[in-house]
mmCIF file of C-alpha atoms in Angstrom:
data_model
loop_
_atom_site.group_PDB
_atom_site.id
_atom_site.type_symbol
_atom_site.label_atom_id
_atom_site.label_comp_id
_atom_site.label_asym_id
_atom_site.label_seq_id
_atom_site.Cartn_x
_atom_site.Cartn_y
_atom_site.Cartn_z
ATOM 1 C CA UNK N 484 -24.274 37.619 40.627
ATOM 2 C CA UNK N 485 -24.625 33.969 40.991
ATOM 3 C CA UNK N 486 -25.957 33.552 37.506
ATOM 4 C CA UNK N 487 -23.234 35.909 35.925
ATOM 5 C CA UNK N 488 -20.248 34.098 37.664
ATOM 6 C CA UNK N 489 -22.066 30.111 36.064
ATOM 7 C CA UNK N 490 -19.853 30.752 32.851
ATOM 8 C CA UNK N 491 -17.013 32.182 33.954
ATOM 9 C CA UNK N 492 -16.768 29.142 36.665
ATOM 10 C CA UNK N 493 -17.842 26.567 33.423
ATOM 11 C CA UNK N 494 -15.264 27.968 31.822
ATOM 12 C CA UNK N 495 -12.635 27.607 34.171
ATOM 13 C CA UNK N 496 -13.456 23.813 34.884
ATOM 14 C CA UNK N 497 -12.311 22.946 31.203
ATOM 15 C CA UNK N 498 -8.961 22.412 30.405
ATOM 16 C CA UNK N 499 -7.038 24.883 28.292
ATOM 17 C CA UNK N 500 -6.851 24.526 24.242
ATOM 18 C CA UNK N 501 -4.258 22.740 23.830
ATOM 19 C CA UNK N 502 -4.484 20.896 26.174
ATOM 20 C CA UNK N 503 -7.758 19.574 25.084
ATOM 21 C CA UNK N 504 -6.428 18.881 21.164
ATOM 22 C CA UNK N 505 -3.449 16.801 23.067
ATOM 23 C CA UNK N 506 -6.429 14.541 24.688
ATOM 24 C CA UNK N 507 -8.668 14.482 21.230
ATOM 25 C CA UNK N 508 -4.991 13.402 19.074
ATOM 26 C CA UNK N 509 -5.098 10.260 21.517
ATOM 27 C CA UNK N 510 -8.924 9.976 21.918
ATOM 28 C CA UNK N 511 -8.493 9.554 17.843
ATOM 29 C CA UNK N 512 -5.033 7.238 17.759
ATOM 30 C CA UNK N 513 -7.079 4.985 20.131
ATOM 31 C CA UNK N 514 -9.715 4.529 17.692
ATOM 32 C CA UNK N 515 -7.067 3.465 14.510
ATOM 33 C CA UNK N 516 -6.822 -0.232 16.052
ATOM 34 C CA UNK N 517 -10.279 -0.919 16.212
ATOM 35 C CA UNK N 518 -10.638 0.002 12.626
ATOM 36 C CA UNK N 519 -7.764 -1.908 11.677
ATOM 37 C CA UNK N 520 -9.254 -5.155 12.953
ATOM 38 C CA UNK N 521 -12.772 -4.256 13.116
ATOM 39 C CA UNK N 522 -15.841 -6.705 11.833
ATOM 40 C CA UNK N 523 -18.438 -5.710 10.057
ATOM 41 C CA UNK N 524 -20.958 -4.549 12.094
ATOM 42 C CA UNK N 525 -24.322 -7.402 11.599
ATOM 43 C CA UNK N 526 -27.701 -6.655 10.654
ATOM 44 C CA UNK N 527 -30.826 -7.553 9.306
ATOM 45 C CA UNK N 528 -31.330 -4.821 7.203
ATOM 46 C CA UNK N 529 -30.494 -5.294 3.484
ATOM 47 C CA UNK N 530 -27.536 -3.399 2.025
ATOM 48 C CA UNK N 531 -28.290 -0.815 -0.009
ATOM 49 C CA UNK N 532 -25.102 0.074 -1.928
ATOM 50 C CA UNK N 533 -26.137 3.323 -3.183
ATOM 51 C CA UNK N 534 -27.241 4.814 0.321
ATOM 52 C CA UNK N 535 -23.500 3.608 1.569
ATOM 53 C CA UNK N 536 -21.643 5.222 -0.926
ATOM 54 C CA UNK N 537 -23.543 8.701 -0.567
ATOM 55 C CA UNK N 538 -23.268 7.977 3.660
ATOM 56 C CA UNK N 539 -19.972 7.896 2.985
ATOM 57 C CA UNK N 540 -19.262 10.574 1.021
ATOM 58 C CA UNK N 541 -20.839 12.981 2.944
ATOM 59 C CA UNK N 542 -18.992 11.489 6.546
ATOM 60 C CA UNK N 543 -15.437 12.179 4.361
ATOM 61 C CA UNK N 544 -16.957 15.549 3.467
ATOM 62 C CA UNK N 545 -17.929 16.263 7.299
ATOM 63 C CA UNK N 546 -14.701 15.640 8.201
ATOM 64 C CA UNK N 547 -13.261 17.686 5.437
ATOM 65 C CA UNK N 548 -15.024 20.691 7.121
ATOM 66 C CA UNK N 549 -14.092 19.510 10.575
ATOM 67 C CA UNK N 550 -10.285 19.660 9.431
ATOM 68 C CA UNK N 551 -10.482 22.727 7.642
ATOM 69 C CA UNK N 552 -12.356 24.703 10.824
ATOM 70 C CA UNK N 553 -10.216 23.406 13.501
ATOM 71 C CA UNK N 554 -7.428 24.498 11.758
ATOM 72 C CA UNK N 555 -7.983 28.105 10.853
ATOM 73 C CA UNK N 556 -9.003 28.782 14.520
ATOM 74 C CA UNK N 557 -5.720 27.271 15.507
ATOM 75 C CA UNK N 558 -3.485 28.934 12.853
ATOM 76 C CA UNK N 559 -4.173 32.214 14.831
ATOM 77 C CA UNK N 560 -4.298 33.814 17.325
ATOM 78 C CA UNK N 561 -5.814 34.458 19.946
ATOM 79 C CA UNK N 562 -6.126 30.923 19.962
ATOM 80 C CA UNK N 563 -9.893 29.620 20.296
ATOM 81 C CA UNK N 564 -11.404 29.758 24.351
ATOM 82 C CA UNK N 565 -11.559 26.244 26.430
ATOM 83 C CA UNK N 566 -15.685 26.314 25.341
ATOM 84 C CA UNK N 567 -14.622 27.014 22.050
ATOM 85 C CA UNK N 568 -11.829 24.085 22.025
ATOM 86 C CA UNK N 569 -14.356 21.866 23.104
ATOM 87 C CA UNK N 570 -17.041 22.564 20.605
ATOM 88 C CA UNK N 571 -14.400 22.464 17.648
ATOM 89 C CA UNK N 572 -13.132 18.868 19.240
ATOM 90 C CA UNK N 573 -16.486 17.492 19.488
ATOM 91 C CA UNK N 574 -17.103 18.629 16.139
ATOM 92 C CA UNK N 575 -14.074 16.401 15.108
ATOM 93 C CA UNK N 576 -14.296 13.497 17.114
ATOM 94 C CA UNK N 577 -18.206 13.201 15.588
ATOM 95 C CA UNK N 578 -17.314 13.112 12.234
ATOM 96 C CA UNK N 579 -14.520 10.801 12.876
ATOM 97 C CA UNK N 580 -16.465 8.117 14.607
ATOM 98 C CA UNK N 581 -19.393 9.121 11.804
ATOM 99 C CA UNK N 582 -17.087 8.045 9.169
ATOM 100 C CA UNK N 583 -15.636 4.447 11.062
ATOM 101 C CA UNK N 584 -19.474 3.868 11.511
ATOM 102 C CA UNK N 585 -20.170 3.801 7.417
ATOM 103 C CA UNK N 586 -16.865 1.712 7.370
ATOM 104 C CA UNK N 587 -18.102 -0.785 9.937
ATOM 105 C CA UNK N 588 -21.719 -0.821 7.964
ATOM 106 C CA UNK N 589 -19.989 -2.274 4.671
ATOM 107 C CA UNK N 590 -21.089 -6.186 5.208
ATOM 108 C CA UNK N 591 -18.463 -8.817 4.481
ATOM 109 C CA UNK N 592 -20.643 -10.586 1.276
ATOM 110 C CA UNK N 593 -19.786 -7.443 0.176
ATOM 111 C CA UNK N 594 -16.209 -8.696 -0.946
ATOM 112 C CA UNK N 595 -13.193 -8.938 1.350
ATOM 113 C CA UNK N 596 -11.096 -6.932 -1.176
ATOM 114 C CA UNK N 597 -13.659 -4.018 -1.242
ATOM 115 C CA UNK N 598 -13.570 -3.571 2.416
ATOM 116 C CA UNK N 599 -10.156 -3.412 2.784
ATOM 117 C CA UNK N 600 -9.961 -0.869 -0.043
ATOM 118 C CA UNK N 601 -12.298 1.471 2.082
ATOM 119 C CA UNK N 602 -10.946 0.636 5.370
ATOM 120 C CA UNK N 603 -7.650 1.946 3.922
ATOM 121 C CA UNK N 604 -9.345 5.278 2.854
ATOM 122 C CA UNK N 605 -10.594 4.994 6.452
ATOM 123 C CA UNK N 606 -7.553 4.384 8.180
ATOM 124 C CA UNK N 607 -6.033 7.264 6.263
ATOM 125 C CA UNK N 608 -8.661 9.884 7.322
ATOM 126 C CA UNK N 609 -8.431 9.156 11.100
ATOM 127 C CA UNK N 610 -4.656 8.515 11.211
ATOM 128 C CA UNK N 611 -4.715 11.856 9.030
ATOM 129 C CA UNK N 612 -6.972 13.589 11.725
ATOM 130 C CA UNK N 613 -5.420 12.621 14.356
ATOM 131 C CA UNK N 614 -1.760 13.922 13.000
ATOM 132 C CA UNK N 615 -3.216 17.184 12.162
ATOM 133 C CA UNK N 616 -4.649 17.705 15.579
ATOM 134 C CA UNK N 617 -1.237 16.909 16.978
ATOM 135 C CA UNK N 618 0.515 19.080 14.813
ATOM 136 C CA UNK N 619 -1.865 21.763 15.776
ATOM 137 C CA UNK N 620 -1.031 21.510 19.700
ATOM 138 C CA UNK N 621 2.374 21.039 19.418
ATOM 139 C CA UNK N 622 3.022 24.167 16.798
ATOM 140 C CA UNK N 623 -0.263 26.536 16.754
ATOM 141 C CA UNK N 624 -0.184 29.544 15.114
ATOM 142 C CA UNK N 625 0.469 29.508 11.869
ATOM 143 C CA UNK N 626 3.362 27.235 10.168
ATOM 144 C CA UNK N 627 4.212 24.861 6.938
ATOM 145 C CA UNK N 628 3.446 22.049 9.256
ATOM 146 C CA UNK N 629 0.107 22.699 10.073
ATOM 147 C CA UNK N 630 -0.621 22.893 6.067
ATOM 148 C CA UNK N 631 1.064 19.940 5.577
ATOM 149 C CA UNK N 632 -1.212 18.059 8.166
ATOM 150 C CA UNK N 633 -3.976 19.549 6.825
ATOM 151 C CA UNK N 634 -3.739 19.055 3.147
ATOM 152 C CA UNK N 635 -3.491 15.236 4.022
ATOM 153 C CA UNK N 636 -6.684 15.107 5.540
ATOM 154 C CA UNK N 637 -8.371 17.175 2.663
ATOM 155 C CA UNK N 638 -6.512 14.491 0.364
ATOM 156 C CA UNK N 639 -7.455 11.172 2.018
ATOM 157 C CA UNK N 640 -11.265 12.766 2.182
ATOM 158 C CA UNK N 641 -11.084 13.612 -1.156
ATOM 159 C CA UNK N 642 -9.945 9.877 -2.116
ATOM 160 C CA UNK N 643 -13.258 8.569 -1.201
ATOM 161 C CA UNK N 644 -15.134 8.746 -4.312
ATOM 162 C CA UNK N 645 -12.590 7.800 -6.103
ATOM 163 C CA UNK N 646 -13.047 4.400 -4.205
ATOM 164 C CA UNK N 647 -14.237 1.355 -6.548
ATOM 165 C CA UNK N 648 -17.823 0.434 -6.085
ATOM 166 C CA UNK N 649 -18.080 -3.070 -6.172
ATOM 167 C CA UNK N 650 -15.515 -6.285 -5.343
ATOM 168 C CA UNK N 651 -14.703 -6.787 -9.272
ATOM 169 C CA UNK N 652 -13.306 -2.541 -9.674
ATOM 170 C CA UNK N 653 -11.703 -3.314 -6.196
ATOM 171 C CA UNK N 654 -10.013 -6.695 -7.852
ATOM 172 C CA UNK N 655 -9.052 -4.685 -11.112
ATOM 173 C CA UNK N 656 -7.528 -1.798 -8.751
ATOM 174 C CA UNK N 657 -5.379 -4.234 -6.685
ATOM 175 C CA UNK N 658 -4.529 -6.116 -9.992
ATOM 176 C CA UNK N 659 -3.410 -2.910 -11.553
ATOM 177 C CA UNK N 660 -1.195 -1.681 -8.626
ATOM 178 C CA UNK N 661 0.487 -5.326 -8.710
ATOM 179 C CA UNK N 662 1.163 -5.188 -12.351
ATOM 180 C CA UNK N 663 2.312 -1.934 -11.978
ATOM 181 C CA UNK N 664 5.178 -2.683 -9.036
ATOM 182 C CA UNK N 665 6.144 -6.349 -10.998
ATOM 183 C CA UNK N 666 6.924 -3.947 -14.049
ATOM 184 C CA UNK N 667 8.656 -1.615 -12.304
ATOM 185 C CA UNK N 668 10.914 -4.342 -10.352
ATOM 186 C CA UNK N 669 11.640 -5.734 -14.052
ATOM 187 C CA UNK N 670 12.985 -2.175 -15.481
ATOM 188 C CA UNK N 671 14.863 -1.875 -12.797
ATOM 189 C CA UNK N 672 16.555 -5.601 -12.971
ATOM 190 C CA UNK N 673 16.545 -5.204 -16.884
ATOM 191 C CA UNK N 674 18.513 -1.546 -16.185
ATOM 192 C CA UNK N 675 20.990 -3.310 -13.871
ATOM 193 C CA UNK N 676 21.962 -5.597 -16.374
ATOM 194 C CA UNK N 677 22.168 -3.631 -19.534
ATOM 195 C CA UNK N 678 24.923 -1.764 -17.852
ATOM 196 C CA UNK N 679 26.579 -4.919 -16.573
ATOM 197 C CA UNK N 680 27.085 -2.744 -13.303
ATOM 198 C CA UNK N 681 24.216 -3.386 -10.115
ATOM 199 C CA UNK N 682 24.784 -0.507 -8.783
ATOM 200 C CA UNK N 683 25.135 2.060 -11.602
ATOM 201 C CA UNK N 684 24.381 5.572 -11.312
ATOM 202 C CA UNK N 685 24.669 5.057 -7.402
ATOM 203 C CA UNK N 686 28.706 4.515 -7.347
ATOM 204 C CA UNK N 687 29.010 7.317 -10.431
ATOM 205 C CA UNK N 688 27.246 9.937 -8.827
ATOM 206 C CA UNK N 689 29.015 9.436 -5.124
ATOM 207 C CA UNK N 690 32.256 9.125 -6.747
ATOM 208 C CA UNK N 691 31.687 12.223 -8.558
ATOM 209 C CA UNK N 692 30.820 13.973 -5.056
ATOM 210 C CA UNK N 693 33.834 12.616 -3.370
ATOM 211 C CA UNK N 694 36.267 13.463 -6.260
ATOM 212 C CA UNK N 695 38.739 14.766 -3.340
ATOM 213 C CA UNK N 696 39.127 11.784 -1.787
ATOM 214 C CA UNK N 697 41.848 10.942 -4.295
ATOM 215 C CA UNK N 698 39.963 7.656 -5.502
ATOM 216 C CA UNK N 699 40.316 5.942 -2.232
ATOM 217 C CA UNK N 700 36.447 4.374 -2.003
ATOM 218 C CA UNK N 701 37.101 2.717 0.899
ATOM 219 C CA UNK N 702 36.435 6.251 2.011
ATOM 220 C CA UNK N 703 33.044 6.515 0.636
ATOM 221 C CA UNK N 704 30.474 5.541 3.304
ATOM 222 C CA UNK N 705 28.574 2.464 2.347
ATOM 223 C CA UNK N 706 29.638 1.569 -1.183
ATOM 224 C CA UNK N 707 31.477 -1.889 -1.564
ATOM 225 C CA UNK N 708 35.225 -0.976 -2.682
ATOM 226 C CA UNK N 709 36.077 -4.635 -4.063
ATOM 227 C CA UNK N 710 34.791 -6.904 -6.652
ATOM 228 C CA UNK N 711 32.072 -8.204 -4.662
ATOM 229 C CA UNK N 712 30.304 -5.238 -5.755
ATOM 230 C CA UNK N 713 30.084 -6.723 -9.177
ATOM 231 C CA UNK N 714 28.586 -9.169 -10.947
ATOM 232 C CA UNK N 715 30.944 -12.436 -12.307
ATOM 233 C CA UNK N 716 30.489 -14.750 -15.110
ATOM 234 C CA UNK N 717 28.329 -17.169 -13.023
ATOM 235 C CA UNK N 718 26.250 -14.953 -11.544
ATOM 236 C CA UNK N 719 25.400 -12.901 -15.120
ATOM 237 C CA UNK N 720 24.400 -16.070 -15.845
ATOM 238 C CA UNK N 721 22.109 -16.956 -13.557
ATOM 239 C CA UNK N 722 20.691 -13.717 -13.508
ATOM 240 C CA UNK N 723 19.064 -14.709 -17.266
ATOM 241 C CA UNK N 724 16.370 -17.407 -16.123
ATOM 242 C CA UNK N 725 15.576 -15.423 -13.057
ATOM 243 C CA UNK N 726 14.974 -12.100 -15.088
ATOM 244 C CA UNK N 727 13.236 -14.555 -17.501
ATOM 245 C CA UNK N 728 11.035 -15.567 -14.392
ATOM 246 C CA UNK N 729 10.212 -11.832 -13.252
ATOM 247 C CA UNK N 730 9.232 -11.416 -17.066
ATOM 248 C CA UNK N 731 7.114 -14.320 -17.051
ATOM 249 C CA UNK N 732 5.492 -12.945 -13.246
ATOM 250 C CA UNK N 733 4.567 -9.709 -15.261
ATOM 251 C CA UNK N 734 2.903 -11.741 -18.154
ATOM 252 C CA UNK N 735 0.672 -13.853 -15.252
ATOM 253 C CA UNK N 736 -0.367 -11.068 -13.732
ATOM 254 C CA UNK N 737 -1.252 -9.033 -16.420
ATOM 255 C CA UNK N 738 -3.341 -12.408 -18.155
ATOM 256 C CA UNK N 739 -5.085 -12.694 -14.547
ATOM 257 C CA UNK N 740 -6.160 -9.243 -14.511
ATOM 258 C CA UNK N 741 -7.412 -9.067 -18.274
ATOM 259 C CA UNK N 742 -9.680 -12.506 -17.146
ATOM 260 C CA UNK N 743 -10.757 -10.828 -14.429
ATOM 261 C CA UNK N 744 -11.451 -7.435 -16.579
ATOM 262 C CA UNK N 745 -13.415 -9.060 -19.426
ATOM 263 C CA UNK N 746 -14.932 -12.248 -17.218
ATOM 264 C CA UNK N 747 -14.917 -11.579 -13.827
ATOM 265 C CA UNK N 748 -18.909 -11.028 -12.407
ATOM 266 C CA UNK N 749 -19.389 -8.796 -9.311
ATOM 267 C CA UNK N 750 -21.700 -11.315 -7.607
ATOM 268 C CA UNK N 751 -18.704 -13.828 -7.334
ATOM 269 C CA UNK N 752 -17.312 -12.361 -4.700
ATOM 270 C CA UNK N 753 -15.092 -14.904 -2.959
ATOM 271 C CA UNK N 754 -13.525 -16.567 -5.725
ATOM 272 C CA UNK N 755 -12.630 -12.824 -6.978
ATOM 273 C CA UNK N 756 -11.151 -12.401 -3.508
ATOM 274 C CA UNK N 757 -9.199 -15.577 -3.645
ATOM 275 C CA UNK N 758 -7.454 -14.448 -6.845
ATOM 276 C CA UNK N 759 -6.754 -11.051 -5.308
ATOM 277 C CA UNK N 760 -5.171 -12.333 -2.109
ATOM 278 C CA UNK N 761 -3.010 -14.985 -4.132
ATOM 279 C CA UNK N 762 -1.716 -12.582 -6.776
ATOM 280 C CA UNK N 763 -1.263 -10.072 -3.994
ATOM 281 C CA UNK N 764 1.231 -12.475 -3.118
ATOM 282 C CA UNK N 765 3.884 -11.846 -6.122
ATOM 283 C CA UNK N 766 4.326 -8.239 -5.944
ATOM 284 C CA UNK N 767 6.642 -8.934 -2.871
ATOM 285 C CA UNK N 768 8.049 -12.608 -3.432
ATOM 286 C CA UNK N 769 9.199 -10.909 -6.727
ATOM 287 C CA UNK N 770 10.850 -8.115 -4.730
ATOM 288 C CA UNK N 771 12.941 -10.792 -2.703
ATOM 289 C CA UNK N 772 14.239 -11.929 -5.794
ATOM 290 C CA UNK N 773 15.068 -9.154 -7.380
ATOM 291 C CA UNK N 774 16.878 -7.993 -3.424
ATOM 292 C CA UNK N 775 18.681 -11.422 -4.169
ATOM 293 C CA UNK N 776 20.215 -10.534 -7.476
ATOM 294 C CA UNK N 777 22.490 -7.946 -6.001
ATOM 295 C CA UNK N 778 26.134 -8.541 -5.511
ATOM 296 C CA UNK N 779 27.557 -10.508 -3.337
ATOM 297 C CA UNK N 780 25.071 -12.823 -4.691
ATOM 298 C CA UNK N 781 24.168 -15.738 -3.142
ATOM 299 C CA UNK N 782 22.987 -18.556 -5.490
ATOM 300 C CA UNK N 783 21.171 -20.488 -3.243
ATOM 301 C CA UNK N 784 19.659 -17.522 -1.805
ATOM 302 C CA UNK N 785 18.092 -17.101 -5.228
ATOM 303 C CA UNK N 786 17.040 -20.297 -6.110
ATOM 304 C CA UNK N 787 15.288 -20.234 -2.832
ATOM 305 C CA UNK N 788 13.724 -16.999 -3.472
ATOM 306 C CA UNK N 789 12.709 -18.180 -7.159
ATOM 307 C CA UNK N 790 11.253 -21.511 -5.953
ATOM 308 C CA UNK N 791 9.053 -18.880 -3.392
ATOM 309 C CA UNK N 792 7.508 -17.019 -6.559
ATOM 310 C CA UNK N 793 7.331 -20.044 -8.645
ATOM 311 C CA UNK N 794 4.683 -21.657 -5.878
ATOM 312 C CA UNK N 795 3.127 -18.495 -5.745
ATOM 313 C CA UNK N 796 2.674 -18.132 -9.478
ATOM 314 C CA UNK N 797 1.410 -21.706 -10.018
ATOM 315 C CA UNK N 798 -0.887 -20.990 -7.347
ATOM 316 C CA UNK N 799 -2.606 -17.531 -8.510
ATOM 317 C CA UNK N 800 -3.030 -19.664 -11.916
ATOM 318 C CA UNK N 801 -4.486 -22.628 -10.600
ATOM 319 C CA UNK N 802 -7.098 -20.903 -8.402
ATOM 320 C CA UNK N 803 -7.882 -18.730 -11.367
ATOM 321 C CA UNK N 804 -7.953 -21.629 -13.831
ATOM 322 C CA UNK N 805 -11.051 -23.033 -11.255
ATOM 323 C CA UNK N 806 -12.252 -20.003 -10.885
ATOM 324 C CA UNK N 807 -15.390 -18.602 -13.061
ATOM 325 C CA UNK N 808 -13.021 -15.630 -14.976
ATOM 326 C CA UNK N 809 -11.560 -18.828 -16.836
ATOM 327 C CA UNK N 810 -14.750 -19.979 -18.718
ATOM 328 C CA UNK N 811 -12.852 -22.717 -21.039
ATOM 329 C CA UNK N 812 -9.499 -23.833 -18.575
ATOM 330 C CA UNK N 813 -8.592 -26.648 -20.991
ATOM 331 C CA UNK N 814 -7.897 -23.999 -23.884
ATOM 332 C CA UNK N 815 -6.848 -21.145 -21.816
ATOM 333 C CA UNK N 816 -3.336 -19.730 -21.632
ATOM 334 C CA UNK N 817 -2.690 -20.634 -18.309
ATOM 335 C CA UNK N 818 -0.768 -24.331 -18.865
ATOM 336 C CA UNK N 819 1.375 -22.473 -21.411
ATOM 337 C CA UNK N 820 2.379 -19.450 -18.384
ATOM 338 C CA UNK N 821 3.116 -22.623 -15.983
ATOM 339 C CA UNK N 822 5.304 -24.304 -18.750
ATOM 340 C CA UNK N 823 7.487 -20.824 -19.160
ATOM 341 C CA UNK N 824 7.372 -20.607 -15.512
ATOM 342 C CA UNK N 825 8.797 -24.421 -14.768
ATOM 343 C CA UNK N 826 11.315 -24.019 -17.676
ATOM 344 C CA UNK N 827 12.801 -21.163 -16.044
ATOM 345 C CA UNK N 828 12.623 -22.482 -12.651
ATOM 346 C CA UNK N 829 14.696 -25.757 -14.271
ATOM 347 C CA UNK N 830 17.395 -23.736 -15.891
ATOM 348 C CA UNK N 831 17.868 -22.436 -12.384
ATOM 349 C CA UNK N 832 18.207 -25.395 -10.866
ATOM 350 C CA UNK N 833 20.712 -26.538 -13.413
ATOM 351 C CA UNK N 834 22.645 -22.721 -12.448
ATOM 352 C CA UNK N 835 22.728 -23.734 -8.803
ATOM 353 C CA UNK N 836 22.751 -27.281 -8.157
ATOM 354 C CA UNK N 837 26.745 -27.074 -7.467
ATOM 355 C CA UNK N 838 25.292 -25.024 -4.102
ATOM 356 C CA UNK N 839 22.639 -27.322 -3.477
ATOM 357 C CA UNK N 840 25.446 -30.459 -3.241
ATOM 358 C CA UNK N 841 28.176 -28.550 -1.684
#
């Protein structure tokens, strides 16, 4: 009898199901800091990049399986016993910490750029994980959610061969993305000012929907109703050097990537980083600017905002002229970027110096 009665009373000393995925979701959100700011772990063992890439694989594809099992048992019912919960938990929380161990195994001389590349893809699998296994205890059974939550995780582990292998295809991938949001912050200034109206489309389409509110647009929640919602003379302008300038931001970036592309050498790790991290820089000062543009405009607001991205342009091309992707810096095309850059950065000073001495 005694033996007989050893599972039931095993059993009963476990918490219920969900109760147990409640404890994993924060047993996994208290790992996401630690992987945020984690250090490579040292060693003396050399790296071997092949065996990391294939460890790391198969941890993504572990927890691929992980996801995918924990959430059929708890898309039906009768929902998994406590014994059961706990096997499929410590199933989850394995491959989890299997995965953050790869992460932490990537050494530092690896490139800076690289390992923040696949501690994103990291950071995406347990932050995935550990939504899914919320979603799971909050709505079992069956539900869009629980697909949702799911089909993230299978996503972000199916990201990770798609991750570049070495610190030059991490460089070119950050490059790309920053090219990519600088051209798309142009189209969108150059769209604004082809139609002489900041906010077309937005004020059209509202207006359209509020067509009984017999024109009063003072009616129509958050859209200016007065000219400051419009560009004037001065600030049309201005707006010329500074679109000139976003142009110009484009052109760097895209000349700093195609160096890095047809130069750059994978064993120069830190000066590829220090390009990255610079350039990373423009994406966003370019952003403020474009924010700046926008009626009621402030002109010393934007001359501020351009003076930001021109020290940030000057910068990414002086640490890439002394940098190894710039073989001949005396004939390069760099002081002919920095000359466009400064003449636009003048005619903006001219624009706004009536601010400047008010």
């Amino acid at each position: 009898m005694a033996s007989a009665a050893a599972p039931a009373a095993a059993d009963s000393s476990l918490p219920p199901p969900l109760e147990q995925l409640r404890h994993l979701a924060g047993e996994l959100r208290f790992l996401l800091p630690g992987v945020r700011v984690g250090e490579a772990r040292e060693t003396t063992k050399e790296f071997d990049r092949e065996t990391f890439w294939r460890r790391l694989r198969e941890a993504a594809m572990a927890v691929s399986r992980a996801a995918t099992t924990l959430t059929e048992v708890f898309s039906r019912l009768p929902l998994p016993s406590p014994q059961e919960t706990q096997k499929f938990s410590e199933q989850v929380h394995a491959a989890i910490k299997a995965i953050i161990a790869v992460y932490y195994s990537l050494p530092k001389d690896q490139g800076i750029t690289l390992r923040k590349l696949v501690r994103s893809a990291t950071l995406d699998i347990v932050d995935g994980m550990a939504q899914l296994v919320e979603v799971l205890y909050i709505t079992p059974t069956q539900s869009p959610e629980n697909l949702i939550s799911y089909n993230s995780v299978w996503e972000a582990c199916q990201q990770v061969p798609r991750i570049p292998r070495d610190n030059k295809a991490a460089a070119l991938s950050v490059l790309t993305k920053s090219v990519d949001l600088v051209k798309d912050a142009h189209e969108e200034m150059e769209q604004a000012v082809e139609e002489c109206d900041p906010y077309y489309g937005l004020l059209s389409d509202i207006e359209e929907d509020n067509s009984d509110n017999h024109g009063d647009e003072e009616d129509i929640l958050g859209c200016p109703s007065n000219r400051d919602s419009y560009w004037s003379e001065e600030d049309q302008e201005l707006i010329i050097p500074c679109l000139a300038l976003v142009r110009a931001s484009k052109a760097c970036l895209k000349k700093i990537r195609l160096s890095v592309a047809e130069n750059g050498k994978k064993d120069q790790v830190a000066q590829l980083d220090d390009i990255v991290d610079i350039s990373d820089e423009i994406s966003p000062s370019v952003d403020d600017l474009a924010l700046s543009i926008y009626p009621p405009v402030c002109h010393l607001t934007v001359r501020i905002n351009c003076a930001k991205l021109v020290s940030v342009l000057k910068k990414a091309l002086e640490i890439t002229k002394a940098s190894h992707v710039t073989p001949q810096p005396e004939d390069s095309w760099i002081p002919l970027l920095i000359n466009a850059v400064d003449h636009c950065m003048n005619r903006i000073k001219e624009l706004t110096q009536h601010e400047v001495e008010s």
